[in-house]
């Protein structure tokens, strides 16, 4: 039995964030369960998979992390990375910052 890890992507609406969503969805050991963007982003509410060009994955882009993920990958702007770091530290979620 293989373990699957839940993945959150901060900056999911950007070019690299979309690519991370697509790669995460394609990896059998990962499940994309959260896709985040800044408040006011035109991508809020859109399906992260559709935005990434891979079809619907039933993960709406949100401005807040509603549930725990096993790991968060950040490809946002510096302010977004700082906000993600704060949330991840509070919830003890490993964070990979790629900005």
PDB file of N, CA and C in Angstrom:
ATOM      1  N   UNK A   1       0.849  -1.178   0.000  1.00  0.00           N
ATOM      2  CA  UNK A   1       0.000   0.000   0.000  1.00  0.00           C
ATOM      3  C   UNK A   1       0.898   1.246   0.000  1.00  0.00           C
ATOM      4  N   UNK A   2       0.640   2.136  -0.911  1.00  0.00           N
ATOM      5  CA  UNK A   2       1.464   3.346  -0.952  1.00  0.00           C
ATOM      6  C   UNK A   2       0.722   4.503  -0.300  1.00  0.00           C
ATOM      7  N   UNK A   3       1.475   5.279   0.416  1.00  0.00           N
ATOM      8  CA  UNK A   3       0.915   6.431   1.094  1.00  0.00           C
ATOM      9  C   UNK A   3       0.821   7.598   0.115  1.00  0.00           C
ATOM     10  N   UNK A   4      -0.282   8.333   0.180  1.00  0.00           N
ATOM     11  CA  UNK A   4      -0.454   9.527  -0.648  1.00  0.00           C
ATOM     12  C   UNK A   4      -0.414  10.741   0.270  1.00  0.00           C
ATOM     13  N   UNK A   5       0.217  11.799  -0.216  1.00  0.00           N
ATOM     14  CA  UNK A   5       0.362  13.024   0.549  1.00  0.00           C
ATOM     15  C   UNK A   5      -0.552  14.090  -0.031  1.00  0.00           C
ATOM     16  N   UNK A   6      -1.193  14.857   0.858  1.00  0.00           N
ATOM     17  CA  UNK A   6      -2.023  15.963   0.398  1.00  0.00           C
ATOM     18  C   UNK A   6      -1.142  17.184   0.195  1.00  0.00           C
ATOM     19  N   UNK A   7      -1.406  17.889  -0.904  1.00  0.00           N
ATOM     20  CA  UNK A   7      -0.580  19.009  -1.331  1.00  0.00           C
ATOM     21  C   UNK A   7      -1.417  20.268  -1.447  1.00  0.00           C
ATOM     22  N   UNK A   8      -0.886  21.353  -0.905  1.00  0.00           N
ATOM     23  CA  UNK A   8      -1.458  22.673  -1.109  1.00  0.00           C
ATOM     24  C   UNK A   8      -0.514  23.489  -1.967  1.00  0.00           C
ATOM     25  N   UNK A   9      -1.065  24.318  -2.843  1.00  0.00           N
ATOM     26  CA  UNK A   9      -0.254  25.160  -3.714  1.00  0.00           C
ATOM     27  C   UNK A   9      -0.646  26.607  -3.470  1.00  0.00           C
ATOM     28  N   UNK A  10       0.278  27.405  -2.952  1.00  0.00           N
ATOM     29  CA  UNK A  10       0.047  28.835  -2.747  1.00  0.00           C
ATOM     30  C   UNK A  10       0.603  29.567  -3.970  1.00  0.00           C
ATOM     31  N   UNK A  11      -0.239  30.392  -4.573  1.00  0.00           N
ATOM     32  CA  UNK A  11       0.129  31.028  -5.834  1.00  0.00           C
ATOM     33  C   UNK A  11      -0.333  30.175  -7.005  1.00  0.00           C
ATOM     34  N   UNK A  12      -1.403  29.419  -6.805  1.00  0.00           N
ATOM     35  CA  UNK A  12      -1.895  28.450  -7.783  1.00  0.00           C
ATOM     36  C   UNK A  12      -2.370  29.084  -9.085  1.00  0.00           C
ATOM     37  N   UNK A  13      -2.648  30.368  -9.091  1.00  0.00           N
ATOM     38  CA  UNK A  13      -3.119  31.025 -10.301  1.00  0.00           C
ATOM     39  C   UNK A  13      -2.015  31.474 -11.232  1.00  0.00           C
ATOM     40  N   UNK A  14      -0.786  31.522 -10.745  1.00  0.00           N
ATOM     41  CA  UNK A  14       0.339  31.959 -11.575  1.00  0.00           C
ATOM     42  C   UNK A  14       0.828  30.841 -12.481  1.00  0.00           C
ATOM     43  N   UNK A  15       1.708  31.188 -13.392  1.00  0.00           N
ATOM     44  CA  UNK A  15       2.220  30.211 -14.357  1.00  0.00           C
ATOM     45  C   UNK A  15       2.886  29.020 -13.660  1.00  0.00           C
ATOM     46  N   UNK A  16       3.768  29.279 -12.711  1.00  0.00           N
ATOM     47  CA  UNK A  16       4.434  28.183 -12.011  1.00  0.00           C
ATOM     48  C   UNK A  16       3.478  27.449 -11.067  1.00  0.00           C
ATOM     49  N   UNK A  17       2.584  28.178 -10.415  1.00  0.00           N
ATOM     50  CA  UNK A  17       1.599  27.542  -9.549  1.00  0.00           C
ATOM     51  C   UNK A  17       0.705  26.585 -10.322  1.00  0.00           C
ATOM     52  N   UNK A  18       0.296  26.992 -11.514  1.00  0.00           N
ATOM     53  CA  UNK A  18      -0.518  26.120 -12.364  1.00  0.00           C
ATOM     54  C   UNK A  18       0.257  24.855 -12.731  1.00  0.00           C
ATOM     55  N   UNK A  19       1.545  25.024 -13.010  1.00  0.00           N
ATOM     56  CA  UNK A  19       2.376  23.867 -13.357  1.00  0.00           C
ATOM     57  C   UNK A  19       2.521  22.916 -12.175  1.00  0.00           C
ATOM     58  N   UNK A  20       2.675  23.478 -10.970  1.00  0.00           N
ATOM     59  CA  UNK A  20       2.769  22.637  -9.762  1.00  0.00           C
ATOM     60  C   UNK A  20       1.466  21.874  -9.553  1.00  0.00           C
ATOM     61  N   UNK A  21       0.327  22.535  -9.760  1.00  0.00           N
ATOM     62  CA  UNK A  21      -0.970  21.848  -9.658  1.00  0.00           C
ATOM     63  C   UNK A  21      -1.009  20.678 -10.640  1.00  0.00           C
ATOM     64  N   UNK A  22      -0.624  20.928 -11.883  1.00  0.00           N
ATOM     65  CA  UNK A  22      -0.659  19.876 -12.907  1.00  0.00           C
ATOM     66  C   UNK A  22       0.280  18.719 -12.552  1.00  0.00           C
ATOM     67  N   UNK A  23       1.497  19.033 -12.148  1.00  0.00           N
ATOM     68  CA  UNK A  23       2.460  17.985 -11.789  1.00  0.00           C
ATOM     69  C   UNK A  23       2.022  17.220 -10.540  1.00  0.00           C
ATOM     70  N   UNK A  24       1.496  17.952  -9.557  1.00  0.00           N
ATOM     71  CA  UNK A  24       1.010  17.300  -8.345  1.00  0.00           C
ATOM     72  C   UNK A  24      -0.139  16.351  -8.636  1.00  0.00           C
ATOM     73  N   UNK A  25      -1.038  16.778  -9.494  1.00  0.00           N
ATOM     74  CA  UNK A  25      -2.183  15.938  -9.856  1.00  0.00           C
ATOM     75  C   UNK A  25      -1.731  14.688 -10.614  1.00  0.00           C
ATOM     76  N   UNK A  26      -0.694  14.808 -11.419  1.00  0.00           N
ATOM     77  CA  UNK A  26      -0.204  13.682 -12.210  1.00  0.00           C
ATOM     78  C   UNK A  26       0.592  12.672 -11.389  1.00  0.00           C
ATOM     79  N   UNK A  27       1.088  13.084 -10.237  1.00  0.00           N
ATOM     80  CA  UNK A  27       1.912  12.211  -9.409  1.00  0.00           C
ATOM     81  C   UNK A  27       1.017  11.294  -8.570  1.00  0.00           C
ATOM     82  N   UNK A  28       1.138   9.983  -8.692  1.00  0.00           N
ATOM     83  CA  UNK A  28       0.261   9.078  -7.942  1.00  0.00           C
ATOM     84  C   UNK A  28       0.467   9.123  -6.424  1.00  0.00           C
ATOM     85  N   UNK A  29       1.559   9.736  -5.968  1.00  0.00           N
ATOM     86  CA  UNK A  29       1.797   9.830  -4.519  1.00  0.00           C
ATOM     87  C   UNK A  29       1.285  11.138  -3.926  1.00  0.00           C
ATOM     88  N   UNK A  30       0.730  12.019  -4.767  1.00  0.00           N
ATOM     89  CA  UNK A  30       0.230  13.308  -4.292  1.00  0.00           C
ATOM     90  C   UNK A  30      -1.241  13.485  -4.636  1.00  0.00           C
ATOM     91  N   UNK A  31      -1.936  14.236  -3.781  1.00  0.00           N
ATOM     92  CA  UNK A  31      -3.307  14.633  -4.046  1.00  0.00           C
ATOM     93  C   UNK A  31      -3.382  16.135  -3.787  1.00  0.00           C
ATOM     94  N   UNK A  32      -3.655  16.905  -4.818  1.00  0.00           N
ATOM     95  CA  UNK A  32      -3.801  18.349  -4.653  1.00  0.00           C
ATOM     96  C   UNK A  32      -5.148  18.577  -3.974  1.00  0.00           C
ATOM     97  N   UNK A  33      -5.102  19.151  -2.758  1.00  0.00           N
ATOM     98  CA  UNK A  33      -6.345  19.371  -2.010  1.00  0.00           C
ATOM     99  C   UNK A  33      -6.586  20.832  -1.663  1.00  0.00           C
ATOM    100  N   UNK A  34      -5.603  21.692  -1.939  1.00  0.00           N
ATOM    101  CA  UNK A  34      -5.769  23.122  -1.656  1.00  0.00           C
ATOM    102  C   UNK A  34      -5.006  23.920  -2.705  1.00  0.00           C
ATOM    103  N   UNK A  35      -5.639  24.981  -3.183  1.00  0.00           N
ATOM    104  CA  UNK A  35      -5.029  25.883  -4.151  1.00  0.00           C
ATOM    105  C   UNK A  35      -5.343  27.302  -3.688  1.00  0.00           C
ATOM    106  N   UNK A  36      -4.310  28.074  -3.406  1.00  0.00           N
ATOM    107  CA  UNK A  36      -4.496  29.386  -2.806  1.00  0.00           C
ATOM    108  C   UNK A  36      -4.017  30.511  -3.714  1.00  0.00           C
ATOM    109  N   UNK A  37      -4.697  31.631  -3.600  1.00  0.00           N
ATOM    110  CA  UNK A  37      -4.335  32.870  -4.286  1.00  0.00           C
ATOM    111  C   UNK A  37      -4.625  34.023  -3.335  1.00  0.00           C
ATOM    112  N   UNK A  38      -4.091  35.176  -3.640  1.00  0.00           N
ATOM    113  CA  UNK A  38      -4.291  36.363  -2.808  1.00  0.00           C
ATOM    114  C   UNK A  38      -5.756  36.803  -2.832  1.00  0.00           C
ATOM    115  N   UNK A  39      -6.232  37.401  -1.736  1.00  0.00           N
ATOM    116  CA  UNK A  39      -7.572  37.968  -1.752  1.00  0.00           C
ATOM    117  C   UNK A  39      -7.695  38.960  -2.915  1.00  0.00           C
ATOM    118  N   UNK A  40      -8.806  38.911  -3.599  1.00  0.00           N
ATOM    119  CA  UNK A  40      -9.031  39.813  -4.726  1.00  0.00           C
ATOM    120  C   UNK A  40      -8.537  39.272  -6.057  1.00  0.00           C
ATOM    121  N   UNK A  41      -7.894  38.113  -6.057  1.00  0.00           N
ATOM    122  CA  UNK A  41      -7.410  37.518  -7.303  1.00  0.00           C
ATOM    123  C   UNK A  41      -8.591  37.184  -8.209  1.00  0.00           C
ATOM    124  N   UNK A  42      -8.454  37.406  -9.503  1.00  0.00           N
ATOM    125  CA  UNK A  42      -9.536  37.040 -10.423  1.00  0.00           C
ATOM    126  C   UNK A  42      -9.709  35.524 -10.541  1.00  0.00           C
ATOM    127  N   UNK A  43      -8.782  34.738  -9.993  1.00  0.00           N
ATOM    128  CA  UNK A  43      -8.866  33.285 -10.074  1.00  0.00           C
ATOM    129  C   UNK A  43      -9.665  32.655  -8.941  1.00  0.00           C
ATOM    130  N   UNK A  44     -10.003  33.423  -7.915  1.00  0.00           N
ATOM    131  CA  UNK A  44     -10.723  32.864  -6.772  1.00  0.00           C
ATOM    132  C   UNK A  44     -12.016  32.205  -7.236  1.00  0.00           C
ATOM    133  N   UNK A  45     -12.259  31.008  -6.722  1.00  0.00           N
ATOM    134  CA  UNK A  45     -13.472  30.269  -7.047  1.00  0.00           C
ATOM    135  C   UNK A  45     -13.337  29.366  -8.262  1.00  0.00           C
ATOM    136  N   UNK A  46     -12.327  29.583  -9.081  1.00  0.00           N
ATOM    137  CA  UNK A  46     -12.128  28.734 -10.255  1.00  0.00           C
ATOM    138  C   UNK A  46     -11.559  27.389  -9.819  1.00  0.00           C
ATOM    139  N   UNK A  47     -11.796  26.360 -10.620  1.00  0.00           N
ATOM    140  CA  UNK A  47     -11.213  25.059 -10.343  1.00  0.00           C
ATOM    141  C   UNK A  47      -9.724  25.094 -10.705  1.00  0.00           C
ATOM    142  N   UNK A  48      -8.874  24.677  -9.782  1.00  0.00           N
ATOM    143  CA  UNK A  48      -7.425  24.750  -9.989  1.00  0.00           C
ATOM    144  C   UNK A  48      -6.973  23.899 -11.176  1.00  0.00           C
ATOM    145  N   UNK A  49      -7.592  22.762 -11.371  1.00  0.00           N
ATOM    146  CA  UNK A  49      -7.231  21.905 -12.498  1.00  0.00           C
ATOM    147  C   UNK A  49      -7.605  22.520 -13.832  1.00  0.00           C
ATOM    148  N   UNK A  50      -8.787  23.101 -13.905  1.00  0.00           N
ATOM    149  CA  UNK A  50      -9.197  23.753 -15.154  1.00  0.00           C
ATOM    150  C   UNK A  50      -8.269  24.904 -15.478  1.00  0.00           C
ATOM    151  N   UNK A  51      -7.922  25.698 -14.466  1.00  0.00           N
ATOM    152  CA  UNK A  51      -7.009  26.821 -14.687  1.00  0.00           C
ATOM    153  C   UNK A  51      -5.638  26.318 -15.153  1.00  0.00           C
ATOM    154  N   UNK A  52      -5.209  25.165 -14.641  1.00  0.00           N
ATOM    155  CA  UNK A  52      -3.917  24.598 -15.005  1.00  0.00           C
ATOM    156  C   UNK A  52      -3.956  23.847 -16.339  1.00  0.00           C
ATOM    157  N   UNK A  53      -5.142  23.735 -16.928  1.00  0.00           N
ATOM    158  CA  UNK A  53      -5.259  23.085 -18.226  1.00  0.00           C
ATOM    159  C   UNK A  53      -5.315  21.571 -18.194  1.00  0.00           C
ATOM    160  N   UNK A  54      -5.633  20.999 -17.019  1.00  0.00           N
ATOM    161  CA  UNK A  54      -5.679  19.534 -16.903  1.00  0.00           C
ATOM    162  C   UNK A  54      -7.095  19.013 -16.688  1.00  0.00           C
ATOM    163  N   UNK A  55      -8.072  19.887 -16.720  1.00  0.00           N
ATOM    164  CA  UNK A  55      -9.449  19.474 -16.458  1.00  0.00           C
ATOM    165  C   UNK A  55      -9.810  19.646 -14.994  1.00  0.00           C
ATOM    166  N   UNK A  56     -11.061  19.466 -14.720  1.00  0.00           N
ATOM    167  CA  UNK A  56     -11.601  19.690 -13.377  1.00  0.00           C
ATOM    168  C   UNK A  56     -11.031  18.683 -12.370  1.00  0.00           C
ATOM    169  N   UNK A  57     -10.533  19.203 -11.226  1.00  0.00           N
ATOM    170  CA  UNK A  57     -10.050  18.333 -10.138  1.00  0.00           C
ATOM    171  C   UNK A  57     -10.827  18.595  -8.844  1.00  0.00           C
ATOM    172  N   UNK A  58     -11.843  19.450  -8.932  1.00  0.00           N
ATOM    173  CA  UNK A  58     -12.709  19.758  -7.785  1.00  0.00           C
ATOM    174  C   UNK A  58     -11.956  20.374  -6.611  1.00  0.00           C
ATOM    175  N   UNK A  59     -10.994  21.231  -6.934  1.00  0.00           N
ATOM    176  CA  UNK A  59     -10.262  21.999  -5.917  1.00  0.00           C
ATOM    177  C   UNK A  59     -10.412  23.472  -6.299  1.00  0.00           C
ATOM    178  N   UNK A  60     -11.333  24.176  -5.630  1.00  0.00           N
ATOM    179  CA  UNK A  60     -11.508  25.591  -5.954  1.00  0.00           C
ATOM    180  C   UNK A  60     -10.366  26.434  -5.400  1.00  0.00           C
ATOM    181  N   UNK A  61      -9.978  27.438  -6.156  1.00  0.00           N
ATOM    182  CA  UNK A  61      -8.941  28.357  -5.678  1.00  0.00           C
ATOM    183  C   UNK A  61      -9.562  29.267  -4.625  1.00  0.00           C
ATOM    184  N   UNK A  62      -8.881  29.366  -3.500  1.00  0.00           N
ATOM    185  CA  UNK A  62      -9.369  30.105  -2.340  1.00  0.00           C
ATOM    186  C   UNK A  62      -8.275  31.046  -1.840  1.00  0.00           C
ATOM    187  N   UNK A  63      -8.660  31.973  -0.995  1.00  0.00           N
ATOM    188  CA  UNK A  63      -7.668  32.864  -0.392  1.00  0.00           C
ATOM    189  C   UNK A  63      -7.289  32.422   1.019  1.00  0.00           C
ATOM    190  N   UNK A  64      -7.912  31.355   1.513  1.00  0.00           N
ATOM    191  CA  UNK A  64      -7.590  30.849   2.856  1.00  0.00           C
ATOM    192  C   UNK A  64      -7.448  29.329   2.821  1.00  0.00           C
ATOM    193  N   UNK A  65      -6.615  28.816   3.689  1.00  0.00           N
ATOM    194  CA  UNK A  65      -6.427  27.377   3.814  1.00  0.00           C
ATOM    195  C   UNK A  65      -7.476  26.852   4.779  1.00  0.00           C
ATOM    196  N   UNK A  66      -8.429  26.101   4.249  1.00  0.00           N
ATOM    197  CA  UNK A  66      -9.569  25.649   5.047  1.00  0.00           C
ATOM    198  C   UNK A  66      -9.304  24.350   5.807  1.00  0.00           C
ATOM    199  N   UNK A  67      -8.328  23.576   5.382  1.00  0.00           N
ATOM    200  CA  UNK A  67      -8.055  22.293   6.027  1.00  0.00           C
ATOM    201  C   UNK A  67      -6.555  22.013   5.985  1.00  0.00           C
ATOM    202  N   UNK A  68      -6.157  21.041   6.738  1.00  0.00           N
ATOM    203  CA  UNK A  68      -4.739  20.695   6.817  1.00  0.00           C
ATOM    204  C   UNK A  68      -4.293  19.992   5.538  1.00  0.00           C
ATOM    205  N   UNK A  69      -3.075  20.291   5.127  1.00  0.00           N
ATOM    206  CA  UNK A  69      -2.411  19.570   4.048  1.00  0.00           C
ATOM    207  C   UNK A  69      -1.110  19.006   4.612  1.00  0.00           C
ATOM    208  N   UNK A  70      -0.553  18.004   3.950  1.00  0.00           N
ATOM    209  CA  UNK A  70       0.705  17.419   4.409  1.00  0.00           C
ATOM    210  C   UNK A  70       1.891  18.313   4.087  1.00  0.00           C
ATOM    211  N   UNK A  71       1.799  19.044   2.976  1.00  0.00           N
ATOM    212  CA  UNK A  71       2.867  19.954   2.577  1.00  0.00           C
ATOM    213  C   UNK A  71       2.281  21.073   1.721  1.00  0.00           C
ATOM    214  N   UNK A  72       2.867  22.248   1.832  1.00  0.00           N
ATOM    215  CA  UNK A  72       2.459  23.397   1.023  1.00  0.00           C
ATOM    216  C   UNK A  72       3.649  23.810   0.164  1.00  0.00           C
ATOM    217  N   UNK A  73       3.403  24.014  -1.126  1.00  0.00           N
ATOM    218  CA  UNK A  73       4.422  24.556  -2.025  1.00  0.00           C
ATOM    219  C   UNK A  73       3.990  25.966  -2.388  1.00  0.00           C
ATOM    220  N   UNK A  74       4.889  26.911  -2.204  1.00  0.00           N
ATOM    221  CA  UNK A  74       4.593  28.314  -2.479  1.00  0.00           C
ATOM    222  C   UNK A  74       5.324  28.775  -3.736  1.00  0.00           C
ATOM    223  N   UNK A  75       4.550  29.311  -4.673  1.00  0.00           N
ATOM    224  CA  UNK A  75       5.105  29.968  -5.855  1.00  0.00           C
ATOM    225  C   UNK A  75       4.369  31.285  -6.026  1.00  0.00           C
ATOM    226  N   UNK A  76       4.289  32.048  -4.950  1.00  0.00           N
ATOM    227  CA  UNK A  76       3.576  33.326  -4.960  1.00  0.00           C
ATOM    228  C   UNK A  76       4.582  34.478  -4.927  1.00  0.00           C
ATOM    229  N   UNK A  77       4.071  35.653  -4.682  1.00  0.00           N
ATOM    230  CA  UNK A  77       4.915  36.832  -4.506  1.00  0.00           C
ATOM    231  C   UNK A  77       5.451  36.837  -3.072  1.00  0.00           C
ATOM    232  N   UNK A  78       6.469  37.654  -2.772  1.00  0.00           N
ATOM    233  CA  UNK A  78       7.047  37.656  -1.422  1.00  0.00           C
ATOM    234  C   UNK A  78       6.025  37.846  -0.299  1.00  0.00           C
ATOM    235  N   UNK A  79       5.059  38.732  -0.464  1.00  0.00           N
ATOM    236  CA  UNK A  79       4.052  38.932   0.588  1.00  0.00           C
ATOM    237  C   UNK A  79       3.205  37.672   0.780  1.00  0.00           C
ATOM    238  N   UNK A  80       2.904  36.986  -0.321  1.00  0.00           N
ATOM    239  CA  UNK A  80       2.143  35.740  -0.236  1.00  0.00           C
ATOM    240  C   UNK A  80       2.935  34.640   0.441  1.00  0.00           C
ATOM    241  N   UNK A  81       4.227  34.607   0.160  1.00  0.00           N
ATOM    242  CA  UNK A  81       5.087  33.615   0.797  1.00  0.00           C
ATOM    243  C   UNK A  81       5.166  33.853   2.307  1.00  0.00           C
ATOM    244  N   UNK A  82       5.244  35.116   2.705  1.00  0.00           N
ATOM    245  CA  UNK A  82       5.292  35.440   4.134  1.00  0.00           C
ATOM    246  C   UNK A  82       3.993  35.031   4.817  1.00  0.00           C
ATOM    247  N   UNK A  83       2.865  35.287   4.162  1.00  0.00           N
ATOM    248  CA  UNK A  83       1.563  34.905   4.731  1.00  0.00           C
ATOM    249  C   UNK A  83       1.455  33.382   4.833  1.00  0.00           C
ATOM    250  N   UNK A  84       1.911  32.672   3.807  1.00  0.00           N
ATOM    251  CA  UNK A  84       1.869  31.211   3.836  1.00  0.00           C
ATOM    252  C   UNK A  84       2.779  30.669   4.936  1.00  0.00           C
ATOM    253  N   UNK A  85       3.936  31.280   5.106  1.00  0.00           N
ATOM    254  CA  UNK A  85       4.865  30.843   6.149  1.00  0.00           C
ATOM    255  C   UNK A  85       4.236  30.976   7.529  1.00  0.00           C
ATOM    256  N   UNK A  86       3.508  32.056   7.742  1.00  0.00           N
ATOM    257  CA  UNK A  86       2.856  32.263   9.045  1.00  0.00           C
ATOM    258  C   UNK A  86       1.806  31.177   9.306  1.00  0.00           C
ATOM    259  N   UNK A  87       0.954  30.934   8.316  1.00  0.00           N
ATOM    260  CA  UNK A  87      -0.100  29.921   8.474  1.00  0.00           C
ATOM    261  C   UNK A  87       0.516  28.537   8.652  1.00  0.00           C
ATOM    262  N   UNK A  88       1.498  28.216   7.831  1.00  0.00           N
ATOM    263  CA  UNK A  88       2.123  26.901   7.926  1.00  0.00           C
ATOM    264  C   UNK A  88       2.844  26.711   9.262  1.00  0.00           C
ATOM    265  N   UNK A  89       3.497  27.755   9.765  1.00  0.00           N
ATOM    266  CA  UNK A  89       4.158  27.660  11.064  1.00  0.00           C
ATOM    267  C   UNK A  89       3.139  27.424  12.173  1.00  0.00           C
ATOM    268  N   UNK A  90       2.029  28.157  12.124  1.00  0.00           N
ATOM    269  CA  UNK A  90       0.983  28.001  13.142  1.00  0.00           C
ATOM    270  C   UNK A  90       0.395  26.588  13.131  1.00  0.00           C
ATOM    271  N   UNK A  91       0.272  25.998  11.947  1.00  0.00           N
ATOM    272  CA  UNK A  91      -0.358  24.679  11.809  1.00  0.00           C
ATOM    273  C   UNK A  91       0.652  23.543  11.685  1.00  0.00           C
ATOM    274  N   UNK A  92       1.925  23.871  11.775  1.00  0.00           N
ATOM    275  CA  UNK A  92       3.014  22.904  11.671  1.00  0.00           C
ATOM    276  C   UNK A  92       2.931  22.101  10.365  1.00  0.00           C
ATOM    277  N   UNK A  93       2.796  22.840   9.270  1.00  0.00           N
ATOM    278  CA  UNK A  93       2.759  22.261   7.922  1.00  0.00           C
ATOM    279  C   UNK A  93       4.089  22.560   7.248  1.00  0.00           C
ATOM    280  N   UNK A  94       4.777  21.564   6.738  1.00  0.00           N
ATOM    281  CA  UNK A  94       6.011  21.821   5.996  1.00  0.00           C
ATOM    282  C   UNK A  94       5.736  22.714   4.778  1.00  0.00           C
ATOM    283  N   UNK A  95       6.641  23.654   4.530  1.00  0.00           N
ATOM    284  CA  UNK A  95       6.464  24.620   3.458  1.00  0.00           C
ATOM    285  C   UNK A  95       7.702  24.644   2.578  1.00  0.00           C
ATOM    286  N   UNK A  96       7.504  24.537   1.276  1.00  0.00           N
ATOM    287  CA  UNK A  96       8.574  24.702   0.298  1.00  0.00           C
ATOM    288  C   UNK A  96       8.333  26.040  -0.381  1.00  0.00           C
ATOM    289  N   UNK A  97       9.272  26.962  -0.227  1.00  0.00           N
ATOM    290  CA  UNK A  97       9.124  28.309  -0.802  1.00  0.00           C
ATOM    291  C   UNK A  97      10.018  28.389  -2.028  1.00  0.00           C
ATOM    292  N   UNK A  98       9.416  28.708  -3.153  1.00  0.00           N
ATOM    293  CA  UNK A  98      10.162  28.708  -4.406  1.00  0.00           C
ATOM    294  C   UNK A  98      10.223  30.086  -5.048  1.00  0.00           C
ATOM    295  N   UNK A  99       9.930  31.146  -4.305  1.00  0.00           N
ATOM    296  CA  UNK A  99      10.019  32.492  -4.875  1.00  0.00           C
ATOM    297  C   UNK A  99      11.428  33.018  -4.714  1.00  0.00           C
TER     298      UNK A  99
END
